[in-house]
GROMACS .gro file of N, CA and C in nm:
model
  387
    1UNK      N    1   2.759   1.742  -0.433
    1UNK     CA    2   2.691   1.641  -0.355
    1UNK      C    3   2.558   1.698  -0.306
    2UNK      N    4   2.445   1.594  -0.327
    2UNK     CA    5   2.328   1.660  -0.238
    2UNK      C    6   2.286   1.621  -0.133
    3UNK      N    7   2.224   1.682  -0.075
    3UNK     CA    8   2.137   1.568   0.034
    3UNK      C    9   2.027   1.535   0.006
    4UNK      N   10   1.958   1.437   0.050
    4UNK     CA   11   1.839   1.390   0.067
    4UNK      C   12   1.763   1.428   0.116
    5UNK      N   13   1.671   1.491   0.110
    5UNK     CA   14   1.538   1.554   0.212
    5UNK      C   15   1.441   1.425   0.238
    6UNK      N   16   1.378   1.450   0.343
    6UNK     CA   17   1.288   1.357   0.380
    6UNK      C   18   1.160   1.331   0.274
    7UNK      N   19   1.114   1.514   0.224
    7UNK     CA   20   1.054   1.475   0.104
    7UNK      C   21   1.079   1.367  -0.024
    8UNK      N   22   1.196   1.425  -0.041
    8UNK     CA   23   1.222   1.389  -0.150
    8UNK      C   24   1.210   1.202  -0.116
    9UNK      N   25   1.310   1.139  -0.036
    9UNK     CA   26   1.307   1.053  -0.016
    9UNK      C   27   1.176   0.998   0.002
   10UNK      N   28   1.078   1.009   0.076
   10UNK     CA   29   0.921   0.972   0.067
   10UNK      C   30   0.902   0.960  -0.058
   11UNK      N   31   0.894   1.069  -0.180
   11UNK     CA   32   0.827   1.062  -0.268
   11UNK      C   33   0.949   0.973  -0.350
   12UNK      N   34   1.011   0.949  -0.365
   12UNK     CA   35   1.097   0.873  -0.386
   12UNK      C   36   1.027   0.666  -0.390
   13UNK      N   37   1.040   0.671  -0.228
   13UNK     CA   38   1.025   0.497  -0.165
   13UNK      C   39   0.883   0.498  -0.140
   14UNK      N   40   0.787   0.589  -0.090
   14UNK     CA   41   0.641   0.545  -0.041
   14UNK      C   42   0.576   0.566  -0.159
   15UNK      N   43   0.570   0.451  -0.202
   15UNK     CA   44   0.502   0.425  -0.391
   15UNK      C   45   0.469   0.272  -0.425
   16UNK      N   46   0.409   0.235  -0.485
   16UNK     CA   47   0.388   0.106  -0.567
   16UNK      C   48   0.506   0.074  -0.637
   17UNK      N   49   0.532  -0.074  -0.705
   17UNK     CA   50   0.661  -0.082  -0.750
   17UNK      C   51   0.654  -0.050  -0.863
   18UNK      N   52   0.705  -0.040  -1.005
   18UNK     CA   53   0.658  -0.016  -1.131
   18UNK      C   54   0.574  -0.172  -1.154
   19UNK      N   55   0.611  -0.233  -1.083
   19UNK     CA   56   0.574  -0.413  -1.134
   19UNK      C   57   0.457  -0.414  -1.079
   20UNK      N   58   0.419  -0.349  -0.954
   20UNK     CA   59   0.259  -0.339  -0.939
   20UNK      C   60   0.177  -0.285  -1.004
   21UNK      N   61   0.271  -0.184  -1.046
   21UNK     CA   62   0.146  -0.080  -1.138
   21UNK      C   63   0.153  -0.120  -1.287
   22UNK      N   64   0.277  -0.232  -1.315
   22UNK     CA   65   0.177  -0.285  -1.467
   22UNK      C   66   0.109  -0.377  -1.435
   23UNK      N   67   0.087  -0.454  -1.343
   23UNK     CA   68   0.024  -0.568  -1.306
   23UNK      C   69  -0.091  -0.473  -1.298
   24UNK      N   70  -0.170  -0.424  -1.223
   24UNK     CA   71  -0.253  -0.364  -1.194
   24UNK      C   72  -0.340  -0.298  -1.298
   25UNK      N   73  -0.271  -0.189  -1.388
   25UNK     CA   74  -0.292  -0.181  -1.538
   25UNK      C   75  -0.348  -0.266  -1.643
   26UNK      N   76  -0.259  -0.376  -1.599
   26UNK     CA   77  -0.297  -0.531  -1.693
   26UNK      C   78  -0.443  -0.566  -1.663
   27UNK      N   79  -0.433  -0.582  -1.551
   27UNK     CA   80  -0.572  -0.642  -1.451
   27UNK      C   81  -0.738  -0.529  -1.480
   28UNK      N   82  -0.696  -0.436  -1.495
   28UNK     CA   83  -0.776  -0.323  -1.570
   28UNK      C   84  -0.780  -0.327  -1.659
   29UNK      N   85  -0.754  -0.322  -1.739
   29UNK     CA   86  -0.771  -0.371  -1.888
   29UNK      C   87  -0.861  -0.460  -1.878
   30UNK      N   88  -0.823  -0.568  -1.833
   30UNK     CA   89  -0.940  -0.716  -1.867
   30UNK      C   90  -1.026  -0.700  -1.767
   31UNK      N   91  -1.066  -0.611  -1.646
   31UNK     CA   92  -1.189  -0.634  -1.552
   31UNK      C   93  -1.272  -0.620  -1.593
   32UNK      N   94  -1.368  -0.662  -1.551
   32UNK     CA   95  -1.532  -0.690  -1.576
   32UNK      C   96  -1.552  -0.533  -1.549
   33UNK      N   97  -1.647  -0.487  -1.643
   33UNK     CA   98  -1.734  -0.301  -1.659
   33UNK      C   99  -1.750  -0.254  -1.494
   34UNK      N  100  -1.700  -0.179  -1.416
   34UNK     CA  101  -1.671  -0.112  -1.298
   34UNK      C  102  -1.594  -0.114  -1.238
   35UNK      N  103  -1.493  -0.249  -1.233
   35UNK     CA  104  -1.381  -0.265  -1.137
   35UNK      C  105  -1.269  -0.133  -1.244
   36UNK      N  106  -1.234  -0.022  -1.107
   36UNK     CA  107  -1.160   0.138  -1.153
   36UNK      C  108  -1.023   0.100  -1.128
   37UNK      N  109  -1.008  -0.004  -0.995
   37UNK     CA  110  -0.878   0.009  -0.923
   37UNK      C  111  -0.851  -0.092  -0.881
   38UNK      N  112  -0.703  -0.101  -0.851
   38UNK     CA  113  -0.639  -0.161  -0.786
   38UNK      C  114  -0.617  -0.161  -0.671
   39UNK      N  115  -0.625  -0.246  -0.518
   39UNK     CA  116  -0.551  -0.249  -0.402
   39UNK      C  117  -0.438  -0.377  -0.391
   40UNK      N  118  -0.265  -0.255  -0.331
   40UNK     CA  119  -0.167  -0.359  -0.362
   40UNK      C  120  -0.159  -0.360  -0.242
   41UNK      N  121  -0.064  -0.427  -0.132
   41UNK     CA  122  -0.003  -0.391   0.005
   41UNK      C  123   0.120  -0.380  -0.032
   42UNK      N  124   0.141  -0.261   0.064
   42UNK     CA  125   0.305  -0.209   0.097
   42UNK      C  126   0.298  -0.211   0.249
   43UNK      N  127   0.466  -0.213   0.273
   43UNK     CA  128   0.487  -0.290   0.459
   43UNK      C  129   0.575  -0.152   0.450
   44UNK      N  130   0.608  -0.089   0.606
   44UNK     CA  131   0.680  -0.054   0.629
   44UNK      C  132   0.781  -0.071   0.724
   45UNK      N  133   0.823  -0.154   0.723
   45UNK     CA  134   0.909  -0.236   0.852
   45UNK      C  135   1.029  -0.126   0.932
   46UNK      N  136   0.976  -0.144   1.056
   46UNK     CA  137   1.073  -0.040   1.175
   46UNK      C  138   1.011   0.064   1.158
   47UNK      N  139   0.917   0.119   1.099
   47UNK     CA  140   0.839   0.234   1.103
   47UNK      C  141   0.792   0.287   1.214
   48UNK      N  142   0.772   0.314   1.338
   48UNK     CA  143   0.702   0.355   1.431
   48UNK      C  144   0.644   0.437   1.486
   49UNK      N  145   0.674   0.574   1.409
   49UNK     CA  146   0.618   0.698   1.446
   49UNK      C  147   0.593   0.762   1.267
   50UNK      N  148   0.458   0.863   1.342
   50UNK     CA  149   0.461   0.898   1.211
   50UNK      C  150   0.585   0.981   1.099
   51UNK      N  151   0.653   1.033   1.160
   51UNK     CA  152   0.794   1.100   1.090
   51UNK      C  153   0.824   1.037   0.989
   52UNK      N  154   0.819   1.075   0.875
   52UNK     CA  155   0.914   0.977   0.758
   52UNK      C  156   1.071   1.011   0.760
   53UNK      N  157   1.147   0.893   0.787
   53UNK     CA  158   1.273   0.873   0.805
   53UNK      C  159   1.311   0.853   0.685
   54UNK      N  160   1.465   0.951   0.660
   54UNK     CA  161   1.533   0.938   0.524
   54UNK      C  162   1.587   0.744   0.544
   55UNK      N  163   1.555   0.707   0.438
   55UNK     CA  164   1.595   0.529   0.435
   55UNK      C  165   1.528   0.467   0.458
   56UNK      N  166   1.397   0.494   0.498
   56UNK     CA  167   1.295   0.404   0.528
   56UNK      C  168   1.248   0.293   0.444
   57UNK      N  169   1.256   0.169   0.468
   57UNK     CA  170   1.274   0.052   0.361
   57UNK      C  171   1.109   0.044   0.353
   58UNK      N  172   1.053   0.030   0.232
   58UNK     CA  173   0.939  -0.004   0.166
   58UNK      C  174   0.903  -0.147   0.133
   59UNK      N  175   0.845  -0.226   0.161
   59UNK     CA  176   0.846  -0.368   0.052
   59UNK      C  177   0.697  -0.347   0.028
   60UNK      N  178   0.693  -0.417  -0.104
   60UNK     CA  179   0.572  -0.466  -0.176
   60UNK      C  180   0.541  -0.562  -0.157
   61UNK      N  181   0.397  -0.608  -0.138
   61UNK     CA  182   0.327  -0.710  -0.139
   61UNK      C  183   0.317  -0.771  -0.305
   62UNK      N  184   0.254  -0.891  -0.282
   62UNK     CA  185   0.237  -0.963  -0.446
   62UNK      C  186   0.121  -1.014  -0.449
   63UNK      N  187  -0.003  -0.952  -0.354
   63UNK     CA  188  -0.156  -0.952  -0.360
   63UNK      C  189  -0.180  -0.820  -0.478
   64UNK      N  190  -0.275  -0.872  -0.510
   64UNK     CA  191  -0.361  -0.776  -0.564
   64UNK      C  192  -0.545  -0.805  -0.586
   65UNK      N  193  -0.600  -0.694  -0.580
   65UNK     CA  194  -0.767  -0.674  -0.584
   65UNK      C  195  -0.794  -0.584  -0.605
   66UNK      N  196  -0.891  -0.631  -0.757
   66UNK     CA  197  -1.004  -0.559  -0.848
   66UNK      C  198  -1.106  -0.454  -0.682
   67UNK      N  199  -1.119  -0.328  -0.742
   67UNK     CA  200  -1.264  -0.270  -0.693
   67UNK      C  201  -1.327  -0.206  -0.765
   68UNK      N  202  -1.420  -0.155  -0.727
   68UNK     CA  203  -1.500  -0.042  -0.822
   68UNK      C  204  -1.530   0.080  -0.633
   69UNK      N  205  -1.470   0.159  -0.692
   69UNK     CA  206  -1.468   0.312  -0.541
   69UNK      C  207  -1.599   0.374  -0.553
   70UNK      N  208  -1.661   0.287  -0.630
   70UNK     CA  209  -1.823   0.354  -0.609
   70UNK      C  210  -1.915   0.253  -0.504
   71UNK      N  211  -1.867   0.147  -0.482
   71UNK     CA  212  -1.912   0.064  -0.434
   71UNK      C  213  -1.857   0.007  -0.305
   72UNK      N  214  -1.940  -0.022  -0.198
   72UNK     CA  215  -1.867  -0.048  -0.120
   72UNK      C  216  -1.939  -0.191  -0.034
   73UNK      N  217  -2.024  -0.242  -0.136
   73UNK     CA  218  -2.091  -0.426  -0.118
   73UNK      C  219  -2.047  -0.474  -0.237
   74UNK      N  220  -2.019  -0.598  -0.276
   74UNK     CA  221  -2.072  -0.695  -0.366
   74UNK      C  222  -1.890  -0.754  -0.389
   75UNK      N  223  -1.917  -0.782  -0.474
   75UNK     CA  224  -1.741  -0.904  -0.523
   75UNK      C  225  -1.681  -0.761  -0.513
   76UNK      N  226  -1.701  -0.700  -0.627
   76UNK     CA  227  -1.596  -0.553  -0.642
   76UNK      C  228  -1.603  -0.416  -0.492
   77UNK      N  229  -1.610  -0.479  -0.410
   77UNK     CA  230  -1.606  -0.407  -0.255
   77UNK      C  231  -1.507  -0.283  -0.266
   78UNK      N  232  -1.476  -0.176  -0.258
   78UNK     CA  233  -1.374  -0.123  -0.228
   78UNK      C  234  -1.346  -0.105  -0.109
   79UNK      N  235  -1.394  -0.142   0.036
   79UNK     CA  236  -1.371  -0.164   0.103
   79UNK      C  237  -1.292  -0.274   0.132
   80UNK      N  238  -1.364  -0.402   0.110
   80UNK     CA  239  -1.296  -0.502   0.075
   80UNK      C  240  -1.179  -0.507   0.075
   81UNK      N  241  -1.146  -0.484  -0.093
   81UNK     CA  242  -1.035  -0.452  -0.106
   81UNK      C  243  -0.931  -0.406  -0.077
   82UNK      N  244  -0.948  -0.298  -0.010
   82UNK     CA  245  -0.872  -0.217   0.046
   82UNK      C  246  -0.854  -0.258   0.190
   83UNK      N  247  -0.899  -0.301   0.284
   83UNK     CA  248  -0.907  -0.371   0.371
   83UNK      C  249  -0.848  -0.534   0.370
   84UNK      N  250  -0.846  -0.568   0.282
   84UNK     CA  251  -0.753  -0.705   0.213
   84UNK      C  252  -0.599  -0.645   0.198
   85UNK      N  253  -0.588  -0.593   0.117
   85UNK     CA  254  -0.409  -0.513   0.120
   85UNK      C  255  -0.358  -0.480   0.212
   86UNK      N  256  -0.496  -0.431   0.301
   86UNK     CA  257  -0.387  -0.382   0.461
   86UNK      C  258  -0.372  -0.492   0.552
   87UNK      N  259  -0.455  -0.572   0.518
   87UNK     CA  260  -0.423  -0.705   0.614
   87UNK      C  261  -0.356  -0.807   0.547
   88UNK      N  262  -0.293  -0.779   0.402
   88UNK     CA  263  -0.180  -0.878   0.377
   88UNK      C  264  -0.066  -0.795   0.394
   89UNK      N  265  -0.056  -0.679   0.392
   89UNK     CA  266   0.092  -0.622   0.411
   89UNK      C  267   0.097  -0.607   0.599
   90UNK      N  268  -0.009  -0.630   0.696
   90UNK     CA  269  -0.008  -0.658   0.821
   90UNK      C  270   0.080  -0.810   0.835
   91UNK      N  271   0.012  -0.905   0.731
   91UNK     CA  272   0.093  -1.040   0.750
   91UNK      C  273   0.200  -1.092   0.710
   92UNK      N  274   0.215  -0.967   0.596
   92UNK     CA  275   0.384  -1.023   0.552
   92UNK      C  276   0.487  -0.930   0.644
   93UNK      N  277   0.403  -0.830   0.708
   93UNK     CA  278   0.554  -0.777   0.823
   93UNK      C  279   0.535  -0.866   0.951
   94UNK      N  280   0.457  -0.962   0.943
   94UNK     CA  281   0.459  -1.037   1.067
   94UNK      C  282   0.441  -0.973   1.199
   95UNK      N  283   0.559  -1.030   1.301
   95UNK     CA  284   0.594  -0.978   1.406
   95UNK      C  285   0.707  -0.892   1.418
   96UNK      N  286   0.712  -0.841   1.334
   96UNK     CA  287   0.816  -0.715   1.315
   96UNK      C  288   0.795  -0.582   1.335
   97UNK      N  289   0.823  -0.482   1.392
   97UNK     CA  290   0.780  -0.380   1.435
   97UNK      C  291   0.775  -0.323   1.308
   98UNK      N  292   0.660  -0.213   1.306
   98UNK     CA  293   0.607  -0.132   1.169
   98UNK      C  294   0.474  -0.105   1.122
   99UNK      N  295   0.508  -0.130   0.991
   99UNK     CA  296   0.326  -0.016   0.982
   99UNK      C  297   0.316  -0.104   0.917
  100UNK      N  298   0.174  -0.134   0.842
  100UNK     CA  299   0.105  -0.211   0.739
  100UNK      C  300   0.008  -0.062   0.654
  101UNK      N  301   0.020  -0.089   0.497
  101UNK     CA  302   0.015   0.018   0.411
  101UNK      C  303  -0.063  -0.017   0.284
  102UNK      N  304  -0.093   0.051   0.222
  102UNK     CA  305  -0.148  -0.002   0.099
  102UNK      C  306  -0.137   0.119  -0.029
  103UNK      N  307  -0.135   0.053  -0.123
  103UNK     CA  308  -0.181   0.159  -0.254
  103UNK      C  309  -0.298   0.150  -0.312
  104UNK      N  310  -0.393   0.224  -0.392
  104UNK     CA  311  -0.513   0.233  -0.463
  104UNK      C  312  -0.441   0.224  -0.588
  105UNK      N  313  -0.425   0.147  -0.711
  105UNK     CA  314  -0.414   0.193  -0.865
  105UNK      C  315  -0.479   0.219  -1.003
  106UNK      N  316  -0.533   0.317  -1.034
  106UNK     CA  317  -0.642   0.300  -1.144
  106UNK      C  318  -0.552   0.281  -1.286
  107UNK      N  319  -0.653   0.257  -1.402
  107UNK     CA  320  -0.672   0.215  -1.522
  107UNK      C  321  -0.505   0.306  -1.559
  108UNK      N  322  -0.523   0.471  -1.569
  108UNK     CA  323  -0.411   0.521  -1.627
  108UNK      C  324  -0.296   0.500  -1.531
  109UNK      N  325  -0.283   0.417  -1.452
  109UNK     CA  326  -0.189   0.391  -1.371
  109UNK      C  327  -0.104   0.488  -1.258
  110UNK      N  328  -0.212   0.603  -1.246
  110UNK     CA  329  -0.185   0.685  -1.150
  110UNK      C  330  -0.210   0.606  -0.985
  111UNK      N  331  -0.197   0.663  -0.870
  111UNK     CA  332  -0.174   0.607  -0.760
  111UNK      C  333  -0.179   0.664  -0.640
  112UNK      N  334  -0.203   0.619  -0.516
  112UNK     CA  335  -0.246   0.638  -0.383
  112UNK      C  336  -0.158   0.570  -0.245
  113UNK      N  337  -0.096   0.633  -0.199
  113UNK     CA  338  -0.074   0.519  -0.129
  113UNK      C  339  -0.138   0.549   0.027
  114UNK      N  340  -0.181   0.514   0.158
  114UNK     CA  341  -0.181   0.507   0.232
  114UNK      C  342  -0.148   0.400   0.371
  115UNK      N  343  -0.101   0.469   0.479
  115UNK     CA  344  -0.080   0.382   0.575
  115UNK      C  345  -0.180   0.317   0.637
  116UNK      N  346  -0.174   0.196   0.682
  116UNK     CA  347  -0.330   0.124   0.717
  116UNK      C  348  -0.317   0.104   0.859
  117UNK      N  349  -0.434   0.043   0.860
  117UNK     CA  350  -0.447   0.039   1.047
  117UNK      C  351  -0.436  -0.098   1.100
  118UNK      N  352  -0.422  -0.181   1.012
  118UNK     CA  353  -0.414  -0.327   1.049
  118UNK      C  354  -0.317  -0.370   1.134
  119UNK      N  355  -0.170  -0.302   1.097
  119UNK     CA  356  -0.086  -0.348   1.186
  119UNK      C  357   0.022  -0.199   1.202
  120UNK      N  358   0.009  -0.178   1.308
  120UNK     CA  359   0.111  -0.010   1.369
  120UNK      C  360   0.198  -0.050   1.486
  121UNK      N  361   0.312  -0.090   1.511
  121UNK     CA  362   0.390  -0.132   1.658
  121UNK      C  363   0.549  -0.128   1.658
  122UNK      N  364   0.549  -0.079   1.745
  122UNK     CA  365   0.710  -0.085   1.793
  122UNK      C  366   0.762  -0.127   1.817
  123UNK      N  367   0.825  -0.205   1.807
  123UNK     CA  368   0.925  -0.340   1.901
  123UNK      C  369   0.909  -0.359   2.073
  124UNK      N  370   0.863  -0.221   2.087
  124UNK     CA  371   0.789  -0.198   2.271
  124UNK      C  372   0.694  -0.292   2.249
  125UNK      N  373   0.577  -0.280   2.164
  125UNK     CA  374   0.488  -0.319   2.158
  125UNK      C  375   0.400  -0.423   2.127
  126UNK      N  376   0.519  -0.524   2.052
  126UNK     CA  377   0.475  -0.648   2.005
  126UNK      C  378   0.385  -0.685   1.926
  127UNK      N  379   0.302  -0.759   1.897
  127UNK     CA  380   0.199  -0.756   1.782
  127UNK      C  381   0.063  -0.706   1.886
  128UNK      N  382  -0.024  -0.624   1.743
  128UNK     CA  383  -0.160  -0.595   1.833
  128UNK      C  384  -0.236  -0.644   1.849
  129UNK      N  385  -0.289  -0.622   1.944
  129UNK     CA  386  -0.420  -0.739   2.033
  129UNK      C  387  -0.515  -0.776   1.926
   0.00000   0.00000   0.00000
């Protein structure tokens, strides 16, 4: 029998789904000459401190947006973008205590994920101002 390490488990659940990252792939393929990446949202619901907890439930969002990471004006924003994922995985955890998160995905379908700032709260804390 093993146990679970917290690593392991992170690298495990804090990831894109495989279904984002062919979607994303797909979407690369056909973008217009600069768009590199993908931004998906991931939620982390009951999350509240930074500690990664063995079991920590992950969900995926079903947004996605073209960028180009050289750019940070025009349609292909990577700001934008990336700033769009964290405020749809802010709205699909609602009023639920947790984090709001996102992934970056490029062309070879490698990946990024980070926690965002859109939505961070505890059940103390209710939604943020």
């Amino acid at each position: 029998m093993s146990i679970l390490t917290a690593a392991a488990d992170l690298a495990a659940r804090w990831r894109p789904t495989d279904e984002q990252i062919r979607v994303a792939v797909a979407m690369l393929a056909a973008a217009p000459a600069g768009a590199d990446t993908v931004a998906v949202p991931l939620v982390l619901p009951g999350k509240t401190r930074g500690v990664w907890d063995v079991g920590q439930e992950v969900e995926a969002g079903r947004e996605f947006w073209l960028a180009d990471r050289s750019t940070w004006e025009g349609p292909l924003s990577y700001s934008v973008a990336r700033d769009a994922a964290d405020r749809a995985a802010a709205d699909q955890l609602g009023d639920r205590p947790g984090q709001s998160g996102y992934a970056t995905i490029t062309r070879d379908g490698r990946w990024h994920v980070w926690e965002g700032i859109a939505a961070a709260r505890s059940a103390e804390q209710g939604s943020p101002a």
